[in-house]
């Protein structure tokens, strides 16, 4: 009975997947909207567009109906560097694919490991991993991107101080910094370039920098935004403000490094107790134990 239930669930999922793929590729509503927006009949111009349309058609399988969850995933995608309009749909599509793969692996385990005592635990683990794996990878990508951007902020501040002291304006200094850091820190250079384009489009400098913090998720740089906005509002010197913030930021980085160094002995204690000390006792006491065992024989 349980086997028939798994067959039914798998068949239903496969039929729904194929149906969503066919509907997504050949949807008349999508074709009509494309004709209205472009004024002509538009077909997918390449194989990549067809694949993207097919993936987007799988999004409703795991798409959350809660707007708060959708907004959270949208913010995470923005922090990871995915600013495309269809990024959320592609994320849910990939999540649907991994869920289907997890269910198929669970079914394969049921058909091959029928005599295992932990069969249902393995099956539930496969389905659960397929469901949560995209979320885990996305959060890891966000963390890695934020660390890469955070690692280049000190160089960015130094270059900004040098450029502003040489007589360049703040916007021109940001543009020069973006051009100089495009190789060493491409993510940060891209965000700085976006800030420059927003300022050129007419948005104020504090608002552009505040949106930079929102896009990257690095809330610790709100102090820099507040300081620069205050200096521009009261007419203070941007060079002095940048120099003071750079010194404070370097002090914070040094304190963070010292904190990490202070935690190392505590973290090393556990692998030493679990792996190093047993080997030491085996080498030091092992021969004596062998001799004692032979003597008592």
XYZ file of C-alpha atoms in Angstrom:
297
model
C 0.000 0.000 0.000
C 2.818 2.388 0.851
C 4.624 1.495 -2.356
C 1.515 2.309 -4.406
C 1.220 5.642 -2.596
C 4.792 6.599 -3.504
C 4.197 5.609 -7.126
C 1.082 7.794 -7.199
C 2.850 10.816 -5.671
C 5.834 10.512 -8.034
C 3.635 10.146 -11.111
C 1.574 13.165 -10.074
C 4.703 15.284 -9.588
C 6.123 14.272 -12.962
C 2.840 15.046 -14.738
C 2.595 18.439 -13.012
C 6.214 19.230 -13.925
C 5.719 18.391 -17.590
C 2.463 20.333 -17.640
C 4.047 23.431 -16.097
C 6.910 23.199 -18.563
C 4.586 22.988 -21.564
C 2.301 25.728 -20.267
C 5.251 27.981 -19.427
C 6.838 27.608 -22.864
C 3.673 27.831 -24.976
C 1.497 30.020 -22.776
C -0.850 32.113 -24.961
C -1.132 34.740 -22.216
C 2.649 35.166 -22.176
C 2.763 35.420 -25.971
C -0.022 38.018 -25.978
C 1.687 40.118 -23.304
C 4.932 39.966 -25.260
C 3.165 41.115 -28.429
C 1.511 43.998 -26.586
C 4.761 45.143 -24.974
C 6.929 44.901 -28.100
C 4.363 45.422 -30.842
C 5.437 42.301 -32.710
C 5.403 38.576 -32.300
C 8.431 37.656 -30.304
C 9.777 34.151 -29.995
C 12.596 32.998 -27.746
C 15.735 34.056 -29.559
C 18.029 31.439 -28.131
C 18.134 28.169 -26.286
C 19.026 29.981 -23.047
C 15.780 31.959 -23.133
C 13.794 28.772 -23.677
C 15.510 27.143 -20.723
C 14.838 30.209 -18.566
C 11.170 30.212 -19.534
C 10.933 26.516 -18.733
C 12.548 27.027 -15.338
C 10.244 29.925 -14.524
C 7.250 27.710 -15.230
C 8.299 25.442 -12.324
C 8.233 28.273 -9.786
C 4.591 27.792 -8.605
C 5.433 24.328 -7.258
C 7.348 25.690 -4.255
C 6.483 29.400 -4.380
C 5.353 30.673 -1.004
C 1.973 32.330 -0.765
C 3.160 34.412 2.171
C 4.287 37.815 0.977
C 6.669 38.149 3.938
C 8.561 35.000 2.928
C 8.736 36.157 -0.669
C 10.088 39.527 0.414
C 12.693 37.828 2.618
C 13.889 35.662 -0.270
C 13.915 38.693 -2.573
C 16.131 40.592 -0.113
C 18.482 37.611 0.198
C 18.763 37.375 -3.576
C 19.540 41.097 -3.731
C 22.234 40.703 -1.066
C 23.694 37.779 -3.046
C 24.015 39.998 -6.132
C 21.002 38.797 -8.161
C 19.177 41.960 -9.212
C 17.252 40.558 -12.189
C 13.474 40.831 -12.296
C 13.014 37.077 -12.571
C 15.523 36.175 -9.853
C 12.813 35.168 -7.372
C 11.002 33.019 -9.950
C 14.247 31.269 -10.898
C 15.029 30.652 -7.230
C 11.670 28.975 -6.665
C 12.138 27.024 -9.908
C 15.497 25.672 -8.744
C 13.922 24.851 -5.402
C 11.192 22.905 -7.206
C 13.781 20.956 -9.191
C 15.791 20.028 -6.097
C 12.616 18.991 -4.286
C 11.596 16.722 -7.162
C 15.093 15.237 -7.287
C 14.981 14.632 -3.525
C 11.639 12.847 -3.834
C 12.945 10.706 -6.692
C 16.031 9.772 -4.660
C 13.753 8.891 -1.742
C 11.711 6.665 -4.050
C 14.897 5.025 -5.334
C 15.977 4.314 -1.765
C 12.583 2.773 -1.053
C 12.913 0.458 -4.044
C 16.518 -0.570 -3.321
C 16.797 -0.573 0.494
C 13.614 -2.383 1.412
C 15.300 -4.336 4.229
C 16.955 -1.372 5.952
C 15.709 -0.425 9.407
C 16.374 3.294 8.839
C 14.771 3.431 5.387
C 12.092 5.983 6.234
C 14.641 8.215 7.960
C 16.799 8.195 4.814
C 13.789 8.951 2.621
C 12.666 11.860 4.784
C 16.241 13.193 4.877
C 16.495 13.138 1.056
C 13.204 14.985 0.627
C 14.134 17.512 3.334
C 17.582 18.152 1.847
C 16.066 18.715 -1.596
C 13.694 21.280 -0.090
C 16.134 23.277 2.080
C 19.335 22.986 0.011
C 18.644 26.096 -2.174
C 17.970 28.200 0.936
C 21.214 27.047 2.540
C 23.242 27.754 -0.608
C 21.629 31.187 -1.006
C 22.453 32.211 2.576
C 26.007 30.985 2.109
C 26.355 33.033 -1.093
C 25.058 36.112 0.736
C 27.595 35.657 3.524
C 30.499 35.129 1.114
C 29.574 38.178 -0.976
C 29.256 40.368 2.108
C 32.668 39.192 3.312
C 34.212 40.014 -0.066
C 32.665 43.490 -0.067
C 33.658 44.057 3.552
C 37.248 43.096 2.749
C 37.524 45.867 0.148
C 35.999 48.713 2.158
C 39.314 49.691 3.787
C 40.997 50.075 0.388
C 37.971 51.983 -0.884
C 38.168 54.468 1.991
C 41.912 55.001 1.489
C 41.435 55.652 -2.219
C 38.555 58.008 -1.483
C 40.720 60.010 0.915
C 43.542 60.221 -1.647
C 41.191 61.250 -4.473
C 39.324 63.872 -2.454
C 42.591 65.340 -1.114
C 43.870 65.660 -4.686
C 40.969 67.986 -5.531
C 38.396 65.674 -7.108
C 34.746 65.936 -6.192
C 33.033 63.177 -4.269
C 31.231 61.736 -7.290
C 34.382 61.857 -9.423
C 36.320 60.216 -6.578
C 33.761 57.401 -6.376
C 34.018 56.884 -10.126
C 37.811 56.718 -9.962
C 37.674 54.276 -7.045
C 35.242 52.055 -8.950
C 37.573 51.987 -11.966
C 40.615 51.213 -9.822
C 38.978 48.399 -7.799
C 37.262 46.569 -10.642
C 39.975 43.870 -10.647
C 40.744 43.465 -6.946
C 37.174 43.831 -5.618
C 34.677 43.513 -8.506
C 31.546 43.253 -6.321
C 32.370 46.431 -4.411
C 33.362 48.221 -7.618
C 30.013 47.317 -9.183
C 28.115 48.660 -6.169
C 30.143 51.898 -6.176
C 29.463 52.293 -9.889
C 25.733 51.900 -9.177
C 25.983 54.629 -6.526
C 27.691 56.936 -9.058
C 24.983 56.353 -11.653
C 22.248 57.093 -9.111
C 23.971 60.345 -8.130
C 24.318 61.321 -11.801
C 20.627 60.555 -12.314
C 19.746 63.209 -9.755
C 19.433 61.282 -6.511
C 21.107 62.783 -3.482
C 24.368 61.342 -2.204
C 23.000 60.221 1.223
C 20.074 58.413 -0.407
C 22.363 56.692 -2.916
C 24.719 55.529 -0.184
C 21.778 54.407 1.954
C 20.522 52.286 -0.937
C 24.026 50.842 -1.237
C 23.728 49.634 2.370
C 20.277 48.179 1.633
C 21.502 46.341 -1.484
C 24.497 44.794 0.254
C 22.973 44.225 3.704
C 26.038 45.703 5.453
C 24.339 47.685 8.188
C 27.649 48.601 9.836
C 28.249 51.219 7.111
C 25.240 53.289 8.088
C 27.674 55.313 10.216
C 29.557 56.338 7.081
C 26.295 57.352 5.373
C 25.193 59.402 8.371
C 28.568 61.088 8.655
C 28.766 62.021 4.962
C 25.169 63.248 4.874
C 25.789 65.388 7.965
C 28.985 66.810 6.468
C 27.249 67.677 3.189
C 24.293 69.215 5.020
C 26.236 71.467 7.399
C 29.026 72.231 4.922
C 31.815 70.311 6.645
C 34.907 68.922 4.992
C 34.361 65.533 3.368
C 38.109 64.842 3.451
C 38.348 65.240 7.216
C 35.197 63.187 7.740
C 36.485 60.388 5.510
C 39.880 60.398 7.224
C 38.330 60.154 10.684
C 35.968 57.387 9.610
C 38.862 55.502 7.976
C 40.859 55.602 11.223
C 37.849 54.440 13.237
C 37.140 51.679 10.739
C 40.713 50.414 10.887
C 40.542 50.403 14.698
C 37.344 48.340 14.505
C 38.973 45.892 12.094
C 41.967 45.531 14.391
C 39.704 44.924 17.378
C 37.745 42.309 15.393
C 41.003 40.562 14.442
C 42.145 40.593 18.073
C 38.801 39.131 19.129
C 39.147 36.309 16.592
C 42.709 35.648 17.769
C 41.540 35.487 21.389
C 38.934 32.850 20.495
C 41.446 30.560 18.765
C 42.807 28.819 21.927
C 39.278 27.960 23.082
C 38.345 26.624 19.632
C 41.543 24.572 19.415
C 40.829 22.842 22.720
C 38.056 20.637 21.311
C 39.999 19.132 18.358
C 42.990 18.651 20.644
C 40.903 16.734 23.180
C 39.138 14.660 20.523
C 41.982 13.900 18.090
C 45.449 14.868 19.387
C 45.403 13.755 23.013
C 44.117 10.211 22.298
C 46.949 9.700 19.816
C 49.449 11.024 22.357
C 48.224 8.636 25.059
C 48.278 5.722 22.616
C 51.922 6.432 21.727
C 53.006 7.162 25.312
C 51.083 4.531 27.253
C 50.365 1.946 24.565
C 53.692 0.011 24.793
C 53.466 -0.129 28.585
C 49.927 -1.505 28.377
C 51.038 -4.157 25.882
C 53.905 -5.219 28.181
C 51.575 -5.367 31.184
C 49.093 -7.490 29.229
C 51.834 -9.917 28.212
C 53.146 -10.087 31.821
C 49.714 -10.910 33.233
C 49.240 -13.689 30.677
